[in-house]
């Protein structure tokens, strides 16, 4: 899958996703300080699923009426130790294949998904 990791996304998870053969770009590595609007534009332009811990993207996705792709995955989790972060997030993302086209919220014990359109 093609992902875009927001600036607040853990580096250990980015590394783990790359090791799991995912194509992942990083806002922190490429353009730290980028506006949320620019992050969404990047995800849409490159058809990447946005991975974030920033709740502001929920409102932004609704206001923008994003196209069916890319998709936004909002994590609302307390993360384990850094050594465990990557494996946990890779496992959560691997649990489904329909992230594109949805605004998804991953919380302890459940995943909520709404179509973007």
mmCIF file of C-alpha atoms in Angstrom:
data_model
loop_
_atom_site.group_PDB
_atom_site.id
_atom_site.type_symbol
_atom_site.label_atom_id
_atom_site.label_comp_id
_atom_site.label_asym_id
_atom_site.label_seq_id
_atom_site.Cartn_x
_atom_site.Cartn_y
_atom_site.Cartn_z
ATOM 1 C CA UNK A 1 0.000 0.000 0.000
ATOM 2 C CA UNK A 2 0.988 3.628 -0.489
ATOM 3 C CA UNK A 3 1.016 5.718 2.678
ATOM 4 C CA UNK A 4 1.894 9.258 3.709
ATOM 5 C CA UNK A 5 2.992 9.550 7.341
ATOM 6 C CA UNK A 6 2.024 12.854 8.920
ATOM 7 C CA UNK A 7 4.665 14.749 10.865
ATOM 8 C CA UNK A 8 3.450 13.266 14.175
ATOM 9 C CA UNK A 9 3.666 9.649 12.996
ATOM 10 C CA UNK A 10 6.338 7.634 14.870
ATOM 11 C CA UNK A 11 9.602 7.065 13.031
ATOM 12 C CA UNK A 12 9.734 3.463 14.271
ATOM 13 C CA UNK A 13 6.405 2.791 12.562
ATOM 14 C CA UNK A 14 7.627 4.336 9.296
ATOM 15 C CA UNK A 15 10.669 2.055 9.350
ATOM 16 C CA UNK A 16 8.517 -0.997 10.134
ATOM 17 C CA UNK A 17 6.102 -0.206 7.291
ATOM 18 C CA UNK A 18 9.018 0.123 4.850
ATOM 19 C CA UNK A 19 10.413 -3.194 6.069
ATOM 20 C CA UNK A 20 6.968 -4.714 5.433
ATOM 21 C CA UNK A 21 7.331 -3.583 1.783
ATOM 22 C CA UNK A 22 4.925 -0.632 1.946
ATOM 23 C CA UNK A 23 5.595 2.538 -0.036
ATOM 24 C CA UNK A 24 5.601 5.248 2.638
ATOM 25 C CA UNK A 25 6.503 8.917 2.345
ATOM 26 C CA UNK A 26 7.111 11.031 5.444
ATOM 27 C CA UNK A 27 6.109 14.642 6.032
ATOM 28 C CA UNK A 28 8.678 14.894 8.841
ATOM 29 C CA UNK A 29 11.490 13.766 6.535
ATOM 30 C CA UNK A 30 10.453 15.781 3.467
ATOM 31 C CA UNK A 31 8.665 18.943 4.604
ATOM 32 C CA UNK A 32 8.425 19.458 8.368
ATOM 33 C CA UNK A 33 6.031 22.233 9.327
ATOM 34 C CA UNK A 34 3.827 21.684 6.268
ATOM 35 C CA UNK A 35 0.219 22.859 6.692
ATOM 36 C CA UNK A 36 -2.524 20.265 7.105
ATOM 37 C CA UNK A 37 -4.049 21.433 3.808
ATOM 38 C CA UNK A 38 -0.741 20.824 2.018
ATOM 39 C CA UNK A 39 -0.461 17.379 3.624
ATOM 40 C CA UNK A 40 -3.934 16.443 2.337
ATOM 41 C CA UNK A 41 -3.082 17.837 -1.109
ATOM 42 C CA UNK A 42 0.092 15.697 -1.186
ATOM 43 C CA UNK A 43 -1.847 12.559 -0.218
ATOM 44 C CA UNK A 44 -4.469 13.214 -2.910
ATOM 45 C CA UNK A 45 -1.901 14.077 -5.584
ATOM 46 C CA UNK A 46 0.132 10.903 -4.968
ATOM 47 C CA UNK A 47 -2.874 8.721 -4.071
ATOM 48 C CA UNK A 48 -1.471 7.885 -0.649
ATOM 49 C CA UNK A 49 -3.401 6.921 2.469
ATOM 50 C CA UNK A 50 -2.641 9.495 5.166
ATOM 51 C CA UNK A 51 -1.539 8.092 8.543
ATOM 52 C CA UNK A 52 -1.874 10.531 11.439
ATOM 53 C CA UNK A 53 -2.472 11.070 15.141
ATOM 54 C CA UNK A 54 -3.875 14.583 14.448
ATOM 55 C CA UNK A 55 -7.654 14.799 14.989
ATOM 56 C CA UNK A 56 -7.829 17.985 12.874
ATOM 57 C CA UNK A 57 -7.717 15.833 9.743
ATOM 58 C CA UNK A 58 -11.221 14.515 10.479
ATOM 59 C CA UNK A 59 -12.751 17.971 10.130
ATOM 60 C CA UNK A 60 -10.536 18.822 7.174
ATOM 61 C CA UNK A 61 -11.466 15.630 5.312
ATOM 62 C CA UNK A 62 -15.181 16.349 5.785
ATOM 63 C CA UNK A 63 -14.886 19.997 4.732
ATOM 64 C CA UNK A 64 -12.809 19.200 1.653
ATOM 65 C CA UNK A 65 -15.047 16.374 0.463
ATOM 66 C CA UNK A 66 -11.991 14.339 -0.466
ATOM 67 C CA UNK A 67 -12.110 12.129 -3.529
ATOM 68 C CA UNK A 68 -12.601 8.408 -3.012
ATOM 69 C CA UNK A 69 -8.877 8.020 -2.794
ATOM 70 C CA UNK A 70 -6.628 8.394 -0.920
ATOM 71 C CA UNK A 71 -8.018 7.777 2.570
ATOM 72 C CA UNK A 72 -7.180 8.942 6.084
ATOM 73 C CA UNK A 73 -6.331 6.720 9.050
ATOM 74 C CA UNK A 74 -6.484 8.499 12.409
ATOM 75 C CA UNK A 75 -4.842 6.649 15.277
ATOM 76 C CA UNK A 76 -6.300 7.297 18.726
ATOM 77 C CA UNK A 77 -4.089 4.932 20.660
ATOM 78 C CA UNK A 78 -1.700 5.050 23.555
ATOM 79 C CA UNK A 79 1.444 3.720 21.991
ATOM 80 C CA UNK A 80 3.647 1.094 23.585
ATOM 81 C CA UNK A 81 7.398 1.402 23.991
ATOM 82 C CA UNK A 82 9.227 2.610 20.870
ATOM 83 C CA UNK A 83 10.511 -0.889 20.104
ATOM 84 C CA UNK A 84 6.905 -2.168 19.884
ATOM 85 C CA UNK A 85 5.321 0.721 17.973
ATOM 86 C CA UNK A 86 6.277 -0.391 14.479
ATOM 87 C CA UNK A 87 5.071 -3.968 14.809
ATOM 88 C CA UNK A 88 1.786 -2.909 16.421
ATOM 89 C CA UNK A 89 0.912 -0.329 13.767
ATOM 90 C CA UNK A 90 1.969 -2.617 10.901
ATOM 91 C CA UNK A 91 -0.280 -5.331 12.338
ATOM 92 C CA UNK A 92 -3.235 -2.945 12.643
ATOM 93 C CA UNK A 93 -2.831 -1.687 9.073
ATOM 94 C CA UNK A 94 -2.448 -5.250 7.762
ATOM 95 C CA UNK A 95 -5.726 -6.259 9.417
ATOM 96 C CA UNK A 96 -7.714 -4.643 6.571
ATOM 97 C CA UNK A 97 -7.195 -3.863 2.906
ATOM 98 C CA UNK A 98 -9.928 -1.261 2.425
ATOM 99 C CA UNK A 99 -8.327 1.856 3.955
ATOM 100 C CA UNK A 100 -8.500 3.775 0.666
ATOM 101 C CA UNK A 101 -11.676 5.769 0.238
ATOM 102 C CA UNK A 102 -12.429 5.904 3.973
ATOM 103 C CA UNK A 103 -11.850 8.110 6.969
ATOM 104 C CA UNK A 104 -10.854 5.523 9.547
ATOM 105 C CA UNK A 105 -10.328 5.883 13.277
ATOM 106 C CA UNK A 106 -8.313 3.232 15.077
ATOM 107 C CA UNK A 107 -9.085 3.147 18.798
ATOM 108 C CA UNK A 108 -8.338 0.576 21.472
ATOM 109 C CA UNK A 109 -10.453 -2.462 20.646
ATOM 110 C CA UNK A 110 -12.153 -1.136 17.512
ATOM 111 C CA UNK A 111 -11.810 0.412 14.081
ATOM 112 C CA UNK A 112 -14.463 2.845 12.811
ATOM 113 C CA UNK A 113 -14.657 3.555 9.076
ATOM 114 C CA UNK A 114 -16.734 6.026 7.056
ATOM 115 C CA UNK A 115 -16.637 6.384 3.279
ATOM 116 C CA UNK A 116 -15.118 9.683 2.156
ATOM 117 C CA UNK A 117 -17.837 10.198 -0.448
#
